[in-house]
């Protein structure tokens, strides 16, 4: 009988030891390497970051928005380290110079060709379980934004060009065009 093959388990220290410029995320001790984002991805990220930041400023909000690369220690342990495309944190006590320790209120992932499975499945369940309130999957290939409101246990899909209501802010919506 063959012995069971042991899968190597990694920690945040392994992520921190990666060569300069190499990006990866750590989920339950497994490393997932990330490719550099393309132009469309960056265009959407900058647009969303600007819209969200402007809304927070205009309404004297205390939440803060961060764009990747920004560390999120989702479960506040040594086995999970993520760099979501965008995240909004309203409990500022979770923030320090290293990043966010615990679940942000709102996470946004912009789908790239190599991240589809990760964004739609693995991160969906991980974010829900960790206590994220709202999760958006913005998919430039499908021209859709899928919104998961974990507090209400709902999912809605919006085509690009439609107003997408933001669940954590009443009266705020974003029209994504690409």
PDB file of C-alpha atoms in Angstrom:
ATOM      1  CA  UNK A   1       0.000   0.000   0.000  1.00  0.00           C
ATOM      2  CA  UNK A   2       1.346   3.420  -0.943  1.00  0.00           C
ATOM      3  CA  UNK A   3       1.749   5.988   1.773  1.00  0.00           C
ATOM      4  CA  UNK A   4      -0.523   9.004   1.501  1.00  0.00           C
ATOM      5  CA  UNK A   5       1.224  11.913  -0.127  1.00  0.00           C
ATOM      6  CA  UNK A   6       1.333  14.938   2.154  1.00  0.00           C
ATOM      7  CA  UNK A   7       0.492  18.283   0.670  1.00  0.00           C
ATOM      8  CA  UNK A   8       2.825  21.063   1.717  1.00  0.00           C
ATOM      9  CA  UNK A   9       1.258  23.738   3.897  1.00  0.00           C
ATOM     10  CA  UNK A  10       2.456  27.324   3.567  1.00  0.00           C
ATOM     11  CA  UNK A  11       2.171  30.333   5.859  1.00  0.00           C
ATOM     12  CA  UNK A  12       2.178  34.112   5.570  1.00  0.00           C
ATOM     13  CA  UNK A  13       5.951  33.984   6.092  1.00  0.00           C
ATOM     14  CA  UNK A  14       6.272  32.063   2.814  1.00  0.00           C
ATOM     15  CA  UNK A  15       4.284  34.783   1.025  1.00  0.00           C
ATOM     16  CA  UNK A  16       6.485  37.472   2.560  1.00  0.00           C
ATOM     17  CA  UNK A  17       9.592  35.584   1.400  1.00  0.00           C
ATOM     18  CA  UNK A  18       8.545  35.604  -2.290  1.00  0.00           C
ATOM     19  CA  UNK A  19      10.920  37.440  -4.642  1.00  0.00           C
ATOM     20  CA  UNK A  20      10.245  41.151  -5.156  1.00  0.00           C
ATOM     21  CA  UNK A  21       7.406  41.683  -7.645  1.00  0.00           C
ATOM     22  CA  UNK A  22       6.018  38.136  -7.400  1.00  0.00           C
ATOM     23  CA  UNK A  23       2.412  38.152  -6.197  1.00  0.00           C
ATOM     24  CA  UNK A  24       0.478  35.322  -4.639  1.00  0.00           C
ATOM     25  CA  UNK A  25      -2.399  34.677  -2.298  1.00  0.00           C
ATOM     26  CA  UNK A  26      -2.575  32.123   0.486  1.00  0.00           C
ATOM     27  CA  UNK A  27      -5.805  30.251   1.158  1.00  0.00           C
ATOM     28  CA  UNK A  28      -5.928  27.613   3.869  1.00  0.00           C
ATOM     29  CA  UNK A  29      -2.166  27.125   3.609  1.00  0.00           C
ATOM     30  CA  UNK A  30      -2.049  26.765  -0.184  1.00  0.00           C
ATOM     31  CA  UNK A  31      -0.274  29.307  -2.396  1.00  0.00           C
ATOM     32  CA  UNK A  32      -1.994  30.620  -5.531  1.00  0.00           C
ATOM     33  CA  UNK A  33       0.253  32.687  -7.792  1.00  0.00           C
ATOM     34  CA  UNK A  34      -1.231  35.735  -9.490  1.00  0.00           C
ATOM     35  CA  UNK A  35      -0.508  37.132 -12.943  1.00  0.00           C
ATOM     36  CA  UNK A  36      -0.159  40.854 -13.514  1.00  0.00           C
ATOM     37  CA  UNK A  37      -3.508  42.493 -14.317  1.00  0.00           C
ATOM     38  CA  UNK A  38      -4.240  43.690 -17.846  1.00  0.00           C
ATOM     39  CA  UNK A  39      -5.302  47.135 -19.024  1.00  0.00           C
ATOM     40  CA  UNK A  40      -9.079  46.525 -18.855  1.00  0.00           C
ATOM     41  CA  UNK A  41      -8.727  45.094 -15.354  1.00  0.00           C
ATOM     42  CA  UNK A  42      -6.783  48.162 -14.211  1.00  0.00           C
ATOM     43  CA  UNK A  43      -9.218  50.549 -15.899  1.00  0.00           C
ATOM     44  CA  UNK A  44     -12.157  48.993 -14.036  1.00  0.00           C
ATOM     45  CA  UNK A  45     -10.226  48.938 -10.756  1.00  0.00           C
ATOM     46  CA  UNK A  46      -9.314  52.621 -11.005  1.00  0.00           C
ATOM     47  CA  UNK A  47     -12.879  53.575 -11.955  1.00  0.00           C
ATOM     48  CA  UNK A  48     -14.442  51.653  -9.058  1.00  0.00           C
ATOM     49  CA  UNK A  49     -11.870  52.919  -6.571  1.00  0.00           C
ATOM     50  CA  UNK A  50     -12.573  56.498  -7.646  1.00  0.00           C
ATOM     51  CA  UNK A  51     -16.363  56.121  -7.453  1.00  0.00           C
ATOM     52  CA  UNK A  52     -16.274  54.482  -4.028  1.00  0.00           C
ATOM     53  CA  UNK A  53     -13.731  56.932  -2.607  1.00  0.00           C
ATOM     54  CA  UNK A  54     -15.723  59.923  -3.905  1.00  0.00           C
ATOM     55  CA  UNK A  55     -18.930  58.565  -2.339  1.00  0.00           C
ATOM     56  CA  UNK A  56     -17.254  58.031   1.034  1.00  0.00           C
ATOM     57  CA  UNK A  57     -15.723  61.537   0.989  1.00  0.00           C
ATOM     58  CA  UNK A  58     -18.948  63.221  -0.132  1.00  0.00           C
ATOM     59  CA  UNK A  59     -20.875  61.561   2.700  1.00  0.00           C
ATOM     60  CA  UNK A  60     -18.199  62.090   5.353  1.00  0.00           C
ATOM     61  CA  UNK A  61     -17.937  58.340   5.715  1.00  0.00           C
ATOM     62  CA  UNK A  62     -15.391  56.657   7.907  1.00  0.00           C
ATOM     63  CA  UNK A  63     -14.879  53.579   5.734  1.00  0.00           C
ATOM     64  CA  UNK A  64     -11.700  53.300   3.678  1.00  0.00           C
ATOM     65  CA  UNK A  65     -11.182  51.768   0.217  1.00  0.00           C
ATOM     66  CA  UNK A  66      -7.983  49.960  -0.774  1.00  0.00           C
ATOM     67  CA  UNK A  67      -6.846  48.579  -4.122  1.00  0.00           C
ATOM     68  CA  UNK A  68      -4.465  45.678  -4.740  1.00  0.00           C
ATOM     69  CA  UNK A  69      -1.815  45.069  -3.776  1.00  0.00           C
ATOM     70  CA  UNK A  70      -3.211  45.448  -0.264  1.00  0.00           C
ATOM     71  CA  UNK A  71      -2.919  42.637   2.282  1.00  0.00           C
ATOM     72  CA  UNK A  72      -6.024  41.147   3.835  1.00  0.00           C
ATOM     73  CA  UNK A  73      -5.392  38.631   6.592  1.00  0.00           C
ATOM     74  CA  UNK A  74      -8.950  37.377   6.223  1.00  0.00           C
ATOM     75  CA  UNK A  75      -9.184  35.012   9.147  1.00  0.00           C
ATOM     76  CA  UNK A  76      -6.532  36.853  11.108  1.00  0.00           C
ATOM     77  CA  UNK A  77      -4.382  33.715  11.089  1.00  0.00           C
ATOM     78  CA  UNK A  78      -1.105  32.603   9.527  1.00  0.00           C
ATOM     79  CA  UNK A  79      -2.709  30.468   6.773  1.00  0.00           C
ATOM     80  CA  UNK A  80      -4.730  33.049   4.809  1.00  0.00           C
ATOM     81  CA  UNK A  81      -3.439  36.101   2.977  1.00  0.00           C
ATOM     82  CA  UNK A  82      -5.366  37.724   0.137  1.00  0.00           C
ATOM     83  CA  UNK A  83      -4.943  40.708  -2.149  1.00  0.00           C
ATOM     84  CA  UNK A  84      -8.464  41.499  -3.372  1.00  0.00           C
ATOM     85  CA  UNK A  85      -8.731  43.888  -6.293  1.00  0.00           C
ATOM     86  CA  UNK A  86     -10.665  46.296  -4.068  1.00  0.00           C
ATOM     87  CA  UNK A  87     -11.887  46.194  -0.512  1.00  0.00           C
ATOM     88  CA  UNK A  88     -13.795  48.560   1.748  1.00  0.00           C
ATOM     89  CA  UNK A  89     -13.159  48.451   5.471  1.00  0.00           C
ATOM     90  CA  UNK A  90     -15.487  50.271   7.873  1.00  0.00           C
ATOM     91  CA  UNK A  91     -14.046  48.984  11.164  1.00  0.00           C
ATOM     92  CA  UNK A  92     -10.796  50.942  11.114  1.00  0.00           C
ATOM     93  CA  UNK A  93      -9.491  49.040  14.137  1.00  0.00           C
ATOM     94  CA  UNK A  94      -8.831  46.145  11.710  1.00  0.00           C
ATOM     95  CA  UNK A  95      -6.218  48.248   9.885  1.00  0.00           C
ATOM     96  CA  UNK A  96      -2.514  48.627  10.499  1.00  0.00           C
ATOM     97  CA  UNK A  97       0.504  49.270   8.286  1.00  0.00           C
ATOM     98  CA  UNK A  98       0.572  45.614   7.160  1.00  0.00           C
ATOM     99  CA  UNK A  99      -3.049  45.620   5.955  1.00  0.00           C
ATOM    100  CA  UNK A 100      -6.478  44.500   7.155  1.00  0.00           C
ATOM    101  CA  UNK A 101      -6.784  41.901   9.923  1.00  0.00           C
ATOM    102  CA  UNK A 102     -10.203  40.296   9.602  1.00  0.00           C
ATOM    103  CA  UNK A 103     -13.001  40.518   7.073  1.00  0.00           C
ATOM    104  CA  UNK A 104     -13.518  43.760   5.118  1.00  0.00           C
ATOM    105  CA  UNK A 105     -17.129  44.867   4.711  1.00  0.00           C
ATOM    106  CA  UNK A 106     -17.058  44.819   0.898  1.00  0.00           C
ATOM    107  CA  UNK A 107     -14.754  42.909  -1.431  1.00  0.00           C
ATOM    108  CA  UNK A 108     -14.529  43.303  -5.214  1.00  0.00           C
ATOM    109  CA  UNK A 109     -12.713  40.950  -7.556  1.00  0.00           C
ATOM    110  CA  UNK A 110     -12.267  41.749 -11.247  1.00  0.00           C
ATOM    111  CA  UNK A 111     -12.112  38.528 -13.233  1.00  0.00           C
ATOM    112  CA  UNK A 112      -8.998  37.872 -15.287  1.00  0.00           C
ATOM    113  CA  UNK A 113      -8.628  34.860 -17.598  1.00  0.00           C
ATOM    114  CA  UNK A 114      -6.618  32.983 -14.962  1.00  0.00           C
ATOM    115  CA  UNK A 115      -8.754  33.946 -11.955  1.00  0.00           C
ATOM    116  CA  UNK A 116     -12.259  32.860 -13.024  1.00  0.00           C
ATOM    117  CA  UNK A 117     -12.501  29.706 -10.860  1.00  0.00           C
ATOM    118  CA  UNK A 118     -10.878  31.452  -7.922  1.00  0.00           C
ATOM    119  CA  UNK A 119     -13.146  34.532  -8.052  1.00  0.00           C
ATOM    120  CA  UNK A 120     -16.459  32.761  -8.695  1.00  0.00           C
ATOM    121  CA  UNK A 121     -16.004  29.771  -6.399  1.00  0.00           C
ATOM    122  CA  UNK A 122     -13.120  29.567  -3.939  1.00  0.00           C
ATOM    123  CA  UNK A 123     -13.216  33.232  -2.884  1.00  0.00           C
ATOM    124  CA  UNK A 124     -17.018  33.321  -2.856  1.00  0.00           C
ATOM    125  CA  UNK A 125     -17.200  30.665  -0.132  1.00  0.00           C
ATOM    126  CA  UNK A 126     -14.135  31.936   1.690  1.00  0.00           C
ATOM    127  CA  UNK A 127     -15.448  35.515   1.871  1.00  0.00           C
ATOM    128  CA  UNK A 128     -18.904  34.410   2.941  1.00  0.00           C
ATOM    129  CA  UNK A 129     -17.548  32.188   5.700  1.00  0.00           C
ATOM    130  CA  UNK A 130     -15.171  34.895   6.925  1.00  0.00           C
ATOM    131  CA  UNK A 131     -17.931  37.477   7.487  1.00  0.00           C
ATOM    132  CA  UNK A 132     -17.600  39.761   4.446  1.00  0.00           C
ATOM    133  CA  UNK A 133     -20.914  41.601   4.081  1.00  0.00           C
ATOM    134  CA  UNK A 134     -20.917  42.107   0.298  1.00  0.00           C
ATOM    135  CA  UNK A 135     -18.901  40.597  -2.553  1.00  0.00           C
ATOM    136  CA  UNK A 136     -18.825  41.745  -6.189  1.00  0.00           C
ATOM    137  CA  UNK A 137     -17.417  39.725  -9.084  1.00  0.00           C
ATOM    138  CA  UNK A 138     -16.873  42.094 -12.010  1.00  0.00           C
ATOM    139  CA  UNK A 139     -16.434  40.075 -15.209  1.00  0.00           C
ATOM    140  CA  UNK A 140     -15.224  42.052 -18.270  1.00  0.00           C
ATOM    141  CA  UNK A 141     -15.503  38.979 -20.537  1.00  0.00           C
ATOM    142  CA  UNK A 142     -19.190  38.520 -19.707  1.00  0.00           C
ATOM    143  CA  UNK A 143     -19.849  42.275 -19.228  1.00  0.00           C
ATOM    144  CA  UNK A 144     -21.548  41.514 -15.917  1.00  0.00           C
ATOM    145  CA  UNK A 145     -21.244  42.258 -12.237  1.00  0.00           C
ATOM    146  CA  UNK A 146     -22.450  39.549  -9.871  1.00  0.00           C
ATOM    147  CA  UNK A 147     -23.345  40.873  -6.432  1.00  0.00           C
ATOM    148  CA  UNK A 148     -23.509  38.619  -3.381  1.00  0.00           C
ATOM    149  CA  UNK A 149     -25.240  40.188  -0.355  1.00  0.00           C
ATOM    150  CA  UNK A 150     -24.210  37.730   2.319  1.00  0.00           C
ATOM    151  CA  UNK A 151     -26.250  39.413   5.084  1.00  0.00           C
ATOM    152  CA  UNK A 152     -29.445  38.986   3.028  1.00  0.00           C
ATOM    153  CA  UNK A 153     -28.362  35.697   1.456  1.00  0.00           C
ATOM    154  CA  UNK A 154     -29.056  36.995  -2.066  1.00  0.00           C
ATOM    155  CA  UNK A 155     -27.229  37.064  -5.380  1.00  0.00           C
ATOM    156  CA  UNK A 156     -27.984  39.384  -8.292  1.00  0.00           C
ATOM    157  CA  UNK A 157     -26.358  39.831 -11.688  1.00  0.00           C
ATOM    158  CA  UNK A 158     -26.197  43.144 -13.536  1.00  0.00           C
ATOM    159  CA  UNK A 159     -25.071  43.845 -17.109  1.00  0.00           C
ATOM    160  CA  UNK A 160     -22.441  46.514 -17.665  1.00  0.00           C
ATOM    161  CA  UNK A 161     -24.225  49.824 -18.199  1.00  0.00           C
ATOM    162  CA  UNK A 162     -26.833  49.125 -15.484  1.00  0.00           C
ATOM    163  CA  UNK A 163     -26.908  50.804 -12.088  1.00  0.00           C
ATOM    164  CA  UNK A 164     -25.525  48.354  -9.526  1.00  0.00           C
ATOM    165  CA  UNK A 165     -26.790  49.170  -6.016  1.00  0.00           C
ATOM    166  CA  UNK A 166     -24.224  48.990  -3.243  1.00  0.00           C
ATOM    167  CA  UNK A 167     -25.669  47.007  -0.356  1.00  0.00           C
ATOM    168  CA  UNK A 168     -23.512  48.445   2.409  1.00  0.00           C
ATOM    169  CA  UNK A 169     -24.512  52.028   1.473  1.00  0.00           C
ATOM    170  CA  UNK A 170     -28.132  53.069   1.062  1.00  0.00           C
ATOM    171  CA  UNK A 171     -28.785  55.167  -2.038  1.00  0.00           C
ATOM    172  CA  UNK A 172     -25.406  54.494  -3.694  1.00  0.00           C
ATOM    173  CA  UNK A 173     -25.094  52.681  -7.007  1.00  0.00           C
ATOM    174  CA  UNK A 174     -22.348  52.353  -9.599  1.00  0.00           C
ATOM    175  CA  UNK A 175     -22.728  52.101 -13.367  1.00  0.00           C
ATOM    176  CA  UNK A 176     -19.834  50.018 -14.707  1.00  0.00           C
ATOM    177  CA  UNK A 177     -19.006  50.576 -18.359  1.00  0.00           C
ATOM    178  CA  UNK A 178     -16.009  49.092 -20.073  1.00  0.00           C
TER     179      UNK A 178
END
